[in-house]
Each structure stands twice: as structure tokens, then as C-alpha cells.
Amino acid sequence: MAAQYGISGTTAKALSASIERAVTDGTLAPGAALPPVRRLAEDLGISPGTVATAYKELRRRGIVLTRGRGGTVVAPAPAVATRRPPRVPEGLRDLAGGHPDPAFLPDLLPPAPLTPGAGSHRAAPRLPLLEEEVRAWLGQEGVPAEHVTFAHGALDLIGRLLSVELRPGDAVAMEDPGYHHLLDLVTALGLRTVAVEVDGEGMRPESLRAALRAGVRAVVCSPRAQNPYGGCLSAARRDALVGVLGEAPDVLVIENDHAGAIAAAPLHTLTAGGALTRWAHVATVTKYLGTDLRWAAAACDPATLARHDGRLLLTSGWVSHLLQRTVLALMTDDVTRALVGRARQAYAERRRALTAELGRHGIPAHGASGMNVWVPVRDESAVVNGLRTYGWWVAAGTRFRIHSAPGVRITAAALPPADAARLARDFASVLGETQATYGG
């Protein structure tokens, strides 16, 4: 086994580096089983303790995980690999990427005049005018906005919060199905994922309660435009979840409102009313102002904000003031605001059209808000490959799932209603073909 995968080394450091190289170059694929500790020790002529130490380090760094009697395997998204989505085959209509329609994105123009920075902005990392705009923006949505901070996008912000609050091996409650980059991030930080079931109203309270009882230290959830399922919190569901979270006041709750202005659903934030002790509400603009605007804002409780900003101070120090000025100019521009309003309306129409057309063929689909539609299927590969023959490219659900049932994600943002009927017909044909092939 060691020779087969090119695993070598006589020290724990060398052994872990060897396994890491095998994962990086694809020799050891995600899910591949590593040799049992004693067998690998015998093959390499080293002590079992050396192998166990190497495996422990790889687990800590999110490269492998242990499945009890199932042994040690390469993580589904190992932290050393760049798991990019598959390249869209030439000639196919791309409905897999989760991207906004470029027709509804404003032109990104740098602020004028461009002047060289005079020095460090560590003492004043946030532009006061943008900070004021963010407070007003979040405050209108019902989020307590006394303490706000900025970061280089939602993943940057969430990753920093988790890294300062938790330690490798701690557990995080995550939506299932959920945003694959967040699932990968948790693994890369050496944290354990505990799945929480979702439906059209977001996290299910009973499933969240089970995760809290399992000892999670943090919860990451979406209040609307949940990716990929499309759920959005109702007022009643919000209240139910807050009641459950009240049973574990020390747990950090991170609310990721990644598509707020185009979600076409009201924000029922968990942070309203002051019931949570440790919390952060994260808001971004990349889905409607520009995917290259790597900027996010967050409102937090005072302790969470201090810990985040303390770590930011030691790394990048601040978010580029040129970027902040660009965001501020777009957020306060009437033409851009009108464009965002048209995007919100168009995405809602496209999402509703697709779910309605699928429904006409007896195909259930979920997408109460946001840009995506989730369609449960029995065989993801058969559906993805079947739709490919009709000229469509959709995302297999496996990278979004922990334990939930199979499905495919369709990004409806760039699918005009006139095309939804044809996609639904082709989807129904694919399901008929797979049923004829594999049985009912």
C-alpha cells in the first residue's frame, strides 16, 4: 500500500509531508483510504507511534479524517487541494456556477483620483463614511449595528471568526445541504462538521437542538437565499431557532447574509432583540455589485468584534481603502441602486418560473429565495450527464451535502423564463430515461 501511493518517510514530519504530496498531486484522491497505522509502520519499518503522530497532524490540518472502524481517509475536500468546480464543457449552457447575471452588475470603476497610500491605515482601518453607511444598511434590516467591522469577503471573515474562537477538533453546526466552500473551510481549519437539516424556512429547530447537544461550539447559517436549497427564515422559524440557541448561550452564531439585496425575501435575523450572547451577522455585496469586490461587513457583539479585529490587525491589518471607496460609491449611487432593484425582481421571476415549470412535470424543486433552485434526484451523475446531452450544465449536489439526500443545484439567475420551459421538459425526459434504465 505504501509503495502503491508513494508514501515514505522515517519521521512523522516526513511521513505527513509525503502523504500531503500524494493528496496534492491526486495520487491519493478524496475518500481514498490510508493504510492502517500498524500496517504502514511495518511497511516502512518505523514505529506505530510515528505513523499515529503523522495521521494526527494531517487530521488537525484537515487533510484526512477518521471514520471510526472505517479507518483514516483523505478528506472529501482536503485542505491542500484546490477543489475548483469542473470546467464547463464547450457548447453547454452554464447553470452550475452560482453566479449573478452580468447584465445586472454595475461597471466597476476605481475611485478618482487614485493617490498612493501615505502609510499604514491600521489606526483607522475603516472609512468613516462607509462605516456609517453600513450601520444604516444593517440597522434598517433589524440587525443591531453598534459594533461593525470589515473583511475581505464572507469566507475571509467567517474563517477568521472560527479560527480565533475555536480550536482544531471543535465542532461546528452547518446547514445540510449547504454552501460547499463553507463546508470545505471548516474542514480546512481542522474543525468537525455537524450537519443540521434545512427546509424552505432554513435550519430545522429539532436538528439544530441535536447539534447543540452534540457539543458544537459554533453555528453557521443563512437567514435567506440559503445556498443551495434557497430557504429563508420566516419570523416564526427565526423565533423557534432563537429559542433553541438560548439553551446554549456560549455558542457563537454566525449569520451569513450573502445575497441580501437580491434575495427577494425579508430578513428575519437571529440577531434582533438581543437574545444571542455571541453572534456575528455577515453581509456581502459580491452577488449584486461585482464578484471582484472582495469585501464584507459584519455586525457583532463587542467580544466577537474585538477578537476578529485583533487577528485582522496582526495579518492584513485593514481592507484596502481604495476598495472601500469603490464599495461606498456603488452603495450610494442611485443608478446602481435601481440596477440592483431590477436584478432582485428578475432573479425572483426566473426562480419562480423554473420551479413552476418543473412542477408542471411533477418534479419537486426548492427555491424560496436567492438565485438557485435545488432539485432532489435519485442519481446525481445520471441527471447531470443526461442534461449535458441536451445542452445544459448543472451542479451535482454531492459537494453541497453532508448527510442529506441527493439533488442537483440549478442557478436560475441567468435563465430567462422563456427558457425555463425547455429546461423543465429536458429534465423530465432525463428522469424518464434514467427510470427506464435503472428501474422505478
Tab-separated table of C-alpha atoms in Angstrom:
chain	number	residue	atom	x	y	z
A	1	MET	CA	0.000	0.000	0.000
A	2	ALA	CA	2.775	2.453	0.909
A	3	ALA	CA	4.623	1.750	-2.345
A	4	GLN	CA	1.391	1.963	-4.334
A	5	TYR	CA	0.756	5.529	-3.185
A	6	GLY	CA	4.388	6.604	-2.898
A	7	ILE	CA	4.158	7.082	0.859
A	8	SER	CA	7.563	7.283	2.507
A	9	GLY	CA	9.392	8.747	5.474
A	10	THR	CA	11.009	7.687	8.703
A	11	THR	CA	9.798	10.591	10.850
A	12	ALA	CA	6.282	11.861	11.483
A	13	LYS	CA	7.107	15.124	9.687
A	14	ALA	CA	8.469	13.378	6.604
A	15	LEU	CA	5.611	10.883	6.536
A	16	SER	CA	2.912	13.552	6.763
A	17	ALA	CA	4.664	15.592	4.042
A	18	SER	CA	4.760	12.518	1.799
A	19	ILE	CA	1.039	11.885	2.235
A	20	GLU	CA	0.313	15.575	1.663
A	21	ARG	CA	2.204	15.478	-1.653
A	22	ALA	CA	0.218	12.414	-2.713
A	23	VAL	CA	-3.034	14.230	-1.951
A	24	THR	CA	-1.901	17.395	-3.715
A	25	ASP	CA	-0.924	15.667	-6.950
A	26	GLY	CA	-4.036	13.478	-6.978
A	27	THR	CA	-2.317	10.149	-6.301
A	28	LEU	CA	-4.480	9.945	-3.188
A	29	ALA	CA	-7.948	11.095	-4.198
A	30	PRO	CA	-10.639	12.424	-1.831
A	31	GLY	CA	-12.124	9.490	0.056
A	32	ALA	CA	-9.098	7.238	-0.531
A	33	ALA	CA	-8.270	5.035	2.462
A	34	LEU	CA	-4.867	5.307	4.092
A	35	PRO	CA	-3.173	2.157	5.388
A	36	PRO	CA	-3.926	1.180	8.994
A	37	VAL	CA	-1.341	2.541	11.402
A	38	ARG	CA	0.317	-0.775	12.225
A	39	ARG	CA	0.415	-1.970	8.602
A	40	LEU	CA	2.043	1.246	7.361
A	41	ALA	CA	4.513	1.123	10.253
A	42	GLU	CA	5.509	-2.416	9.255
A	43	ASP	CA	5.816	-1.463	5.555
A	44	LEU	CA	8.096	1.481	6.342
A	45	GLY	CA	9.991	-0.085	9.227
A	46	ILE	CA	9.028	2.619	11.700
A	47	SER	CA	7.102	2.661	14.962
A	48	PRO	CA	3.279	2.777	15.031
A	49	GLY	CA	3.589	5.871	17.209
A	50	THR	CA	5.362	7.727	14.407
A	51	VAL	CA	2.563	6.891	11.959
A	52	ALA	CA	-0.117	7.829	14.512
A	53	THR	CA	1.577	11.207	15.078
A	54	ALA	CA	1.674	11.861	11.312
A	55	TYR	CA	-2.006	10.959	10.918
A	56	LYS	CA	-2.903	13.196	13.860
A	57	GLU	CA	-1.149	16.166	12.227
A	58	LEU	CA	-2.908	15.505	8.915
A	59	ARG	CA	-6.268	15.366	10.710
A	60	ARG	CA	-5.534	18.621	12.526
A	61	ARG	CA	-4.852	20.336	9.194
A	62	GLY	CA	-7.998	18.996	7.539
A	63	ILE	CA	-6.214	16.747	5.027
A	64	VAL	CA	-7.573	13.450	6.338
A	65	LEU	CA	-10.319	12.378	8.681
A	66	THR	CA	-11.008	9.277	10.745
A	67	ARG	CA	-14.254	7.341	10.333
A	68	GLY	CA	-14.132	5.022	13.303
A	69	ARG	CA	-13.917	1.443	12.067
A	70	GLY	CA	-13.794	2.858	8.525
A	71	GLY	CA	-10.219	3.930	9.188
A	72	THR	CA	-8.416	7.079	8.071
A	73	VAL	CA	-9.340	8.515	4.667
A	74	VAL	CA	-8.475	11.584	2.620
A	75	ALA	CA	-10.969	14.355	3.390
A	76	PRO	CA	-13.686	14.984	0.756
A	77	ALA	CA	-12.152	18.437	0.198
A	78	PRO	CA	-8.591	18.193	1.555
A	79	ALA	CA	-7.115	21.494	2.697
A	80	VAL	CA	-4.076	21.092	0.433
A	81	ALA	CA	-6.106	20.739	-2.758
A	82	THR	CA	-7.838	23.491	-4.719
A	83	ARG	CA	-11.230	21.987	-5.372
A	84	ARG	CA	-12.417	24.100	-8.264
A	85	PRO	CA	-15.702	23.283	-9.982
A	86	PRO	CA	-15.391	21.185	-13.127
A	87	ARG	CA	-14.753	23.157	-16.292
A	88	VAL	CA	-17.952	23.825	-18.227
A	89	PRO	CA	-17.816	21.687	-21.388
A	90	GLU	CA	-17.759	23.706	-24.584
A	91	GLY	CA	-21.140	24.477	-26.076
A	92	LEU	CA	-23.174	23.923	-22.890
A	93	ARG	CA	-25.434	26.423	-21.122
A	94	ASP	CA	-23.810	27.006	-17.728
A	95	LEU	CA	-26.346	26.817	-14.894
A	96	ALA	CA	-23.907	25.375	-12.357
A	97	GLY	CA	-21.733	28.259	-11.206
A	98	GLY	CA	-23.986	30.139	-8.783
A	99	HIS	CA	-23.047	33.424	-10.434
A	100	PRO	CA	-25.210	36.506	-10.991
A	101	ASP	CA	-26.285	37.609	-14.460
A	102	PRO	CA	-23.567	40.030	-15.698
A	103	ALA	CA	-26.313	42.187	-17.236
A	104	PHE	CA	-27.306	43.250	-13.713
A	105	LEU	CA	-23.833	44.105	-12.416
A	106	PRO	CA	-22.642	47.716	-12.445
A	107	ASP	CA	-19.392	48.770	-14.055
A	108	LEU	CA	-16.561	48.726	-11.527
A	109	LEU	CA	-14.679	51.991	-11.755
A	110	PRO	CA	-11.873	52.848	-9.317
A	111	PRO	CA	-12.427	55.962	-7.232
A	112	ALA	CA	-10.841	59.121	-8.577
A	113	PRO	CA	-8.347	60.479	-8.061
A	114	LEU	CA	-6.129	57.486	-7.322
A	115	THR	CA	-3.467	58.578	-4.853
A	116	PRO	CA	-0.686	56.474	-3.397
A	117	GLY	CA	-1.146	55.475	0.221
A	118	ALA	CA	0.832	57.598	2.624
A	119	GLY	CA	1.319	54.810	5.141
A	120	SER	CA	-0.420	52.356	7.385
A	121	HIS	CA	-4.155	52.539	7.964
A	122	ARG	CA	-4.017	50.243	10.991
A	123	ALA	CA	-5.064	53.046	13.331
A	124	ALA	CA	-8.175	53.807	11.222
A	125	PRO	CA	-8.927	50.661	9.206
A	126	ARG	CA	-12.490	51.603	8.189
A	127	LEU	CA	-13.620	54.593	6.166
A	128	PRO	CA	-15.977	56.559	8.439
A	129	LEU	CA	-18.458	57.252	5.618
A	130	LEU	CA	-18.649	53.569	4.654
A	131	GLU	CA	-18.949	52.556	8.300
A	132	GLU	CA	-21.845	54.995	8.660
A	133	GLU	CA	-23.493	53.593	5.510
A	134	VAL	CA	-23.118	50.036	6.816
A	135	ARG	CA	-24.681	50.932	10.166
A	136	ALA	CA	-27.676	52.439	8.385
A	137	TRP	CA	-27.935	49.494	5.964
A	138	LEU	CA	-27.876	46.803	8.634
A	139	GLY	CA	-29.921	48.832	11.097
A	140	GLN	CA	-32.768	49.159	8.582
A	141	GLU	CA	-32.758	45.349	8.333
A	142	GLY	CA	-33.174	44.961	12.100
A	143	VAL	CA	-29.566	43.985	12.847
A	144	PRO	CA	-28.001	45.627	15.939
A	145	ALA	CA	-25.275	47.680	14.260
A	146	GLU	CA	-23.443	49.417	17.083
A	147	HIS	CA	-20.274	47.367	16.524
A	148	VAL	CA	-19.267	46.747	12.882
A	149	THR	CA	-16.151	45.585	11.095
A	150	PHE	CA	-14.952	44.846	7.534
A	151	ALA	CA	-13.088	41.941	5.930
A	152	HIS	CA	-12.001	40.591	2.544
A	153	GLY	CA	-15.233	38.755	1.786
A	154	ALA	CA	-17.550	36.490	3.760
A	155	LEU	CA	-15.286	33.433	3.754
A	156	ASP	CA	-12.356	35.521	4.988
A	157	LEU	CA	-14.473	36.940	7.789
A	158	ILE	CA	-16.073	33.647	8.819
A	159	GLY	CA	-12.762	31.819	8.663
A	160	ARG	CA	-11.145	34.408	10.931
A	161	LEU	CA	-14.021	34.248	13.427
A	162	LEU	CA	-13.847	30.458	13.620
A	163	SER	CA	-10.066	30.404	13.899
A	164	VAL	CA	-9.977	32.817	16.855
A	165	GLU	CA	-12.925	31.248	18.682
A	166	LEU	CA	-12.391	27.514	18.131
A	167	ARG	CA	-9.568	25.014	18.222
A	168	PRO	CA	-8.856	22.063	15.915
A	169	GLY	CA	-11.248	19.246	16.730
A	170	ASP	CA	-14.076	21.536	17.859
A	171	ALA	CA	-17.446	21.035	16.171
A	172	VAL	CA	-19.428	23.492	14.035
A	173	ALA	CA	-23.126	23.144	13.157
A	174	MET	CA	-23.541	23.581	9.392
A	175	GLU	CA	-26.520	23.573	7.030
A	176	ASP	CA	-27.069	20.328	5.123
A	177	PRO	CA	-27.165	20.774	2.186
A	178	GLY	CA	-25.013	23.860	2.493
A	179	TYR	CA	-22.552	26.141	0.737
A	180	HIS	CA	-19.667	23.911	-0.328
A	181	HIS	CA	-16.917	26.499	0.197
A	182	LEU	CA	-18.020	26.962	3.805
A	183	LEU	CA	-18.078	23.207	4.348
A	184	ASP	CA	-14.566	22.997	2.899
A	185	LEU	CA	-13.383	25.928	5.031
A	186	VAL	CA	-14.490	24.266	8.256
A	187	THR	CA	-12.616	21.101	7.293
A	188	ALA	CA	-9.520	23.079	6.317
A	189	LEU	CA	-9.467	24.713	9.759
A	190	GLY	CA	-9.303	21.270	11.364
A	191	LEU	CA	-12.845	21.577	12.744
A	192	ARG	CA	-15.575	18.947	12.751
A	193	THR	CA	-18.835	19.477	10.870
A	194	VAL	CA	-22.162	18.548	12.440
A	195	ALA	CA	-24.990	18.520	9.897
A	196	VAL	CA	-28.205	20.442	10.528
A	197	GLU	CA	-31.147	19.681	8.262
A	198	VAL	CA	-32.744	22.541	6.320
A	199	ASP	CA	-36.073	23.104	4.612
A	200	GLY	CA	-37.742	26.038	2.868
A	201	GLU	CA	-37.596	28.073	6.092
A	202	GLY	CA	-33.944	27.435	6.892
A	203	MET	CA	-32.435	25.318	9.665
A	204	ARG	CA	-34.858	22.926	11.338
A	205	PRO	CA	-35.069	23.619	15.088
A	206	GLU	CA	-35.046	19.979	16.192
A	207	SER	CA	-31.963	19.263	14.093
A	208	LEU	CA	-30.186	22.334	15.487
A	209	ARG	CA	-31.035	21.238	19.027
A	210	ALA	CA	-29.452	17.844	18.332
A	211	ALA	CA	-26.292	19.566	17.066
A	212	LEU	CA	-26.091	21.729	20.185
A	213	ARG	CA	-26.483	18.656	22.375
A	214	ALA	CA	-23.640	17.059	20.411
A	215	GLY	CA	-21.399	19.845	21.707
A	216	VAL	CA	-20.914	22.244	18.791
A	217	ARG	CA	-19.012	25.424	19.607
A	218	ALA	CA	-20.377	27.493	16.708
A	219	VAL	CA	-23.330	27.620	14.298
A	220	VAL	CA	-23.090	28.945	10.727
A	221	CYS	CA	-26.382	29.588	8.942
A	222	SER	CA	-28.061	31.647	6.213
A	223	PRO	CA	-31.114	33.776	7.009
A	224	ARG	CA	-32.207	33.899	3.326
A	225	ALA	CA	-31.096	32.809	-0.153
A	226	GLN	CA	-29.691	29.678	1.515
A	227	ASN	CA	-27.248	28.037	-0.867
A	228	PRO	CA	-28.120	25.614	-2.425
A	229	TYR	CA	-31.643	24.945	-1.073
A	230	GLY	CA	-32.935	28.501	-1.353
A	231	GLY	CA	-34.619	28.617	2.042
A	232	CYS	CA	-35.308	31.802	4.007
A	233	LEU	CA	-36.161	32.237	7.659
A	234	SER	CA	-39.758	33.096	8.466
A	235	ALA	CA	-40.493	35.125	11.585
A	236	ALA	CA	-41.838	32.003	13.292
A	237	ARG	CA	-38.796	29.906	12.366
A	238	ARG	CA	-36.470	32.677	13.492
A	239	ASP	CA	-38.177	32.768	16.883
A	240	ALA	CA	-38.019	28.985	17.195
A	241	LEU	CA	-34.298	28.906	16.392
A	242	VAL	CA	-33.557	31.730	18.828
A	243	GLY	CA	-35.357	29.731	21.493
A	244	VAL	CA	-33.182	26.702	20.765
A	245	LEU	CA	-29.990	28.785	20.727
A	246	GLY	CA	-30.945	30.207	24.107
A	247	GLU	CA	-30.216	26.751	25.528
A	248	ALA	CA	-26.515	27.214	24.630
A	249	PRO	CA	-25.643	30.886	25.217
A	250	ASP	CA	-21.888	30.383	24.846
A	251	VAL	CA	-22.139	29.083	21.264
A	252	LEU	CA	-21.027	31.555	18.575
A	253	VAL	CA	-23.768	32.128	15.978
A	254	ILE	CA	-22.601	33.350	12.546
A	255	GLU	CA	-25.357	34.512	10.221
A	256	ASN	CA	-24.239	34.728	6.577
A	257	ASP	CA	-26.484	37.062	4.561
A	258	HIS	CA	-24.519	36.712	1.332
A	259	ALA	CA	-27.198	37.850	-1.146
A	260	GLY	CA	-29.324	40.231	0.899
A	261	ALA	CA	-30.295	42.895	-1.643
A	262	ILE	CA	-31.252	40.353	-4.323
A	263	ALA	CA	-32.700	37.613	-2.103
A	264	ALA	CA	-36.275	38.833	-2.726
A	265	ALA	CA	-37.166	37.843	0.831
A	266	PRO	CA	-37.322	39.850	4.081
A	267	LEU	CA	-34.522	39.445	6.608
A	268	HIS	CA	-35.699	37.793	9.822
A	269	THR	CA	-32.356	37.983	11.580
A	270	LEU	CA	-31.464	35.833	14.562
A	271	THR	CA	-29.602	38.817	15.999
A	272	ALA	CA	-32.673	41.009	16.570
A	273	GLY	CA	-33.889	41.558	20.111
A	274	GLY	CA	-30.598	40.922	21.876
A	275	ALA	CA	-31.343	37.271	22.689
A	276	LEU	CA	-27.959	35.974	21.484
A	277	THR	CA	-24.810	36.437	23.570
A	278	ARG	CA	-22.128	35.629	20.974
A	279	TRP	CA	-23.030	36.456	17.384
A	280	ALA	CA	-21.962	37.950	14.067
A	281	HIS	CA	-24.147	38.991	11.139
A	282	VAL	CA	-22.113	38.918	7.906
A	283	ALA	CA	-23.248	40.846	4.808
A	284	THR	CA	-21.591	40.968	1.385
A	285	VAL	CA	-22.157	42.702	-1.951
A	286	THR	CA	-20.402	40.415	-4.441
A	287	LYS	CA	-23.626	38.893	-5.780
A	288	TYR	CA	-25.043	42.224	-6.873
A	289	LEU	CA	-22.261	44.824	-7.035
A	290	GLY	CA	-19.485	42.683	-8.505
A	291	THR	CA	-17.835	39.331	-7.902
A	292	ASP	CA	-14.414	41.014	-7.787
A	293	LEU	CA	-15.396	43.214	-4.837
A	294	ARG	CA	-13.826	41.061	-2.127
A	295	TRP	CA	-15.388	42.979	0.736
A	296	ALA	CA	-17.736	42.063	3.553
A	297	ALA	CA	-19.185	43.836	6.556
A	298	ALA	CA	-20.223	42.346	9.863
A	299	ALA	CA	-22.076	43.488	12.928
A	300	CYS	CA	-21.000	41.611	16.058
A	301	ASP	CA	-21.245	41.557	19.799
A	302	PRO	CA	-18.343	43.526	21.365
A	303	ALA	CA	-16.231	40.495	22.326
A	304	THR	CA	-16.534	38.861	18.908
A	305	LEU	CA	-15.655	42.100	17.130
A	306	ALA	CA	-12.600	42.668	19.334
A	307	ARG	CA	-11.282	39.166	18.694
A	308	HIS	CA	-11.832	39.431	14.942
A	309	ASP	CA	-10.207	42.845	14.658
A	310	GLY	CA	-7.319	41.807	16.850
A	311	ARG	CA	-6.461	38.969	14.471
A	312	LEU	CA	-7.027	41.181	11.403
A	313	LEU	CA	-4.619	43.732	12.850
A	314	LEU	CA	-1.891	41.079	13.002
A	315	THR	CA	-2.403	39.887	9.414
A	316	SER	CA	-3.536	42.164	6.572
A	317	GLY	CA	-4.229	44.989	9.014
A	318	TRP	CA	-7.118	46.517	7.099
A	319	VAL	CA	-9.204	46.250	3.959
A	320	SER	CA	-7.901	48.385	1.107
A	321	HIS	CA	-9.257	51.909	1.369
A	322	LEU	CA	-9.441	52.035	-2.436
A	323	LEU	CA	-11.748	49.036	-2.316
A	324	GLN	CA	-13.785	50.609	0.470
A	325	ARG	CA	-14.188	53.801	-1.553
A	326	THR	CA	-15.347	51.802	-4.572
A	327	VAL	CA	-17.939	49.970	-2.484
A	328	LEU	CA	-19.133	53.206	-0.899
A	329	ALA	CA	-19.549	54.890	-4.285
A	330	LEU	CA	-21.648	51.993	-5.589
A	331	MET	CA	-23.762	51.649	-2.455
A	332	THR	CA	-24.713	55.331	-2.548
A	333	ASP	CA	-25.252	55.624	-6.321
A	334	ASP	CA	-28.909	55.933	-7.382
A	335	VAL	CA	-28.319	54.317	-10.780
A	336	THR	CA	-26.674	51.300	-9.155
A	337	ARG	CA	-29.465	51.004	-6.610
A	338	ALA	CA	-32.017	50.941	-9.433
A	339	LEU	CA	-29.993	48.246	-11.216
A	340	VAL	CA	-29.909	46.129	-8.051
A	341	GLY	CA	-33.674	46.509	-7.754
A	342	ARG	CA	-34.136	45.233	-11.310
A	343	ALA	CA	-31.824	42.309	-10.557
A	344	ARG	CA	-33.830	41.374	-7.479
A	345	GLN	CA	-37.061	41.353	-9.477
A	346	ALA	CA	-35.569	39.445	-12.412
A	347	TYR	CA	-33.989	36.755	-10.238
A	348	ALA	CA	-37.272	36.216	-8.398
A	349	GLU	CA	-39.169	35.879	-11.684
A	350	ARG	CA	-36.619	33.445	-13.100
A	351	ARG	CA	-36.537	31.328	-9.970
A	352	ARG	CA	-40.329	31.145	-9.765
A	353	ALA	CA	-40.603	30.346	-13.470
A	354	LEU	CA	-38.205	27.424	-13.208
A	355	THR	CA	-39.791	25.902	-10.114
A	356	ALA	CA	-43.264	26.295	-11.691
A	357	GLU	CA	-42.201	24.648	-14.959
A	358	LEU	CA	-40.558	21.759	-13.120
A	359	GLY	CA	-43.727	21.416	-11.050
A	360	ARG	CA	-45.806	21.063	-14.210
A	361	HIS	CA	-43.807	17.923	-14.954
A	362	GLY	CA	-44.267	16.595	-11.425
A	363	ILE	CA	-40.698	17.443	-10.411
A	364	PRO	CA	-40.469	18.977	-6.913
A	365	ALA	CA	-37.972	21.828	-6.569
A	366	HIS	CA	-36.935	24.172	-3.766
A	367	GLY	CA	-36.029	27.822	-4.153
A	368	ALA	CA	-37.911	30.257	-1.945
A	369	SER	CA	-35.270	32.992	-2.295
A	370	GLY	CA	-31.959	33.816	-3.937
A	371	MET	CA	-30.525	32.720	-7.269
A	372	ASN	CA	-30.543	28.915	-7.063
A	373	VAL	CA	-33.024	26.069	-7.238
A	374	TRP	CA	-32.440	22.687	-5.566
A	375	VAL	CA	-33.988	19.630	-7.222
A	376	PRO	CA	-33.942	16.307	-5.329
A	377	VAL	CA	-32.969	13.365	-7.549
A	378	ARG	CA	-32.073	9.720	-7.023
A	379	ASP	CA	-28.906	9.659	-9.132
A	380	GLU	CA	-26.974	12.922	-9.416
A	381	SER	CA	-24.500	11.689	-12.025
A	382	ALA	CA	-27.232	10.330	-14.281
A	383	VAL	CA	-29.117	13.631	-14.187
A	384	VAL	CA	-26.036	15.827	-14.702
A	385	ASN	CA	-24.820	13.719	-17.615
A	386	GLY	CA	-28.313	13.376	-19.034
A	387	LEU	CA	-28.894	17.135	-19.057
A	388	ARG	CA	-25.478	17.539	-20.640
A	389	THR	CA	-26.726	15.683	-23.716
A	390	TYR	CA	-29.486	18.301	-24.013
A	391	GLY	CA	-27.007	21.181	-23.777
A	392	TRP	CA	-27.378	22.076	-20.076
A	393	TRP	CA	-24.692	22.081	-17.381
A	394	VAL	CA	-25.941	21.874	-13.772
A	395	ALA	CA	-24.155	21.213	-10.484
A	396	ALA	CA	-24.197	17.782	-8.877
A	397	GLY	CA	-25.303	18.102	-5.281
A	398	THR	CA	-22.634	15.912	-3.743
A	399	ARG	CA	-20.285	18.814	-2.972
A	400	PHE	CA	-23.083	20.588	-1.071
A	401	ARG	CA	-24.182	17.625	1.042
A	402	ILE	CA	-23.075	16.091	4.326
A	403	HIS	CA	-25.771	13.503	5.029
A	404	SER	CA	-28.764	14.884	3.113
A	405	ALA	CA	-30.376	13.162	0.156
A	406	PRO	CA	-29.034	13.603	-3.407
A	407	GLY	CA	-30.007	16.539	-5.574
A	408	VAL	CA	-28.758	18.955	-8.211
A	409	ARG	CA	-28.384	22.725	-7.973
A	410	ILE	CA	-29.531	24.893	-10.864
A	411	THR	CA	-28.544	28.558	-10.935
A	412	ALA	CA	-31.633	30.303	-12.272
A	413	ALA	CA	-30.115	33.812	-12.221
A	414	ALA	CA	-29.151	33.688	-15.909
A	415	LEU	CA	-32.119	31.599	-17.100
A	416	PRO	CA	-34.883	33.794	-18.583
A	417	PRO	CA	-38.438	32.500	-18.014
A	418	ALA	CA	-38.776	31.729	-21.726
A	419	ASP	CA	-36.011	29.101	-21.397
A	420	ALA	CA	-37.322	27.540	-18.186
A	421	ALA	CA	-39.994	25.514	-20.008
A	422	ARG	CA	-37.413	23.856	-22.274
A	423	LEU	CA	-35.105	23.019	-19.364
A	424	ALA	CA	-38.018	21.511	-17.431
A	425	ARG	CA	-39.023	19.371	-20.438
A	426	ASP	CA	-35.453	18.166	-20.854
A	427	PHE	CA	-35.213	17.458	-17.113
A	428	ALA	CA	-38.382	15.362	-17.276
A	429	SER	CA	-37.005	13.465	-20.280
A	430	VAL	CA	-33.753	12.734	-18.416
A	431	LEU	CA	-35.670	11.432	-15.386
A	432	GLY	CA	-37.740	9.215	-17.697
A	433	GLU	CA	-34.608	7.868	-19.340
A	434	THR	CA	-32.896	7.091	-16.042
A	435	GLN	CA	-36.024	5.380	-14.715
A	436	ALA	CA	-36.209	3.205	-17.834
A	437	THR	CA	-32.526	2.341	-17.458
A	438	TYR	CA	-32.334	1.736	-13.716
A	439	GLY	CA	-35.906	0.846	-12.830
A	440	GLY	CA	-38.624	2.657	-10.881
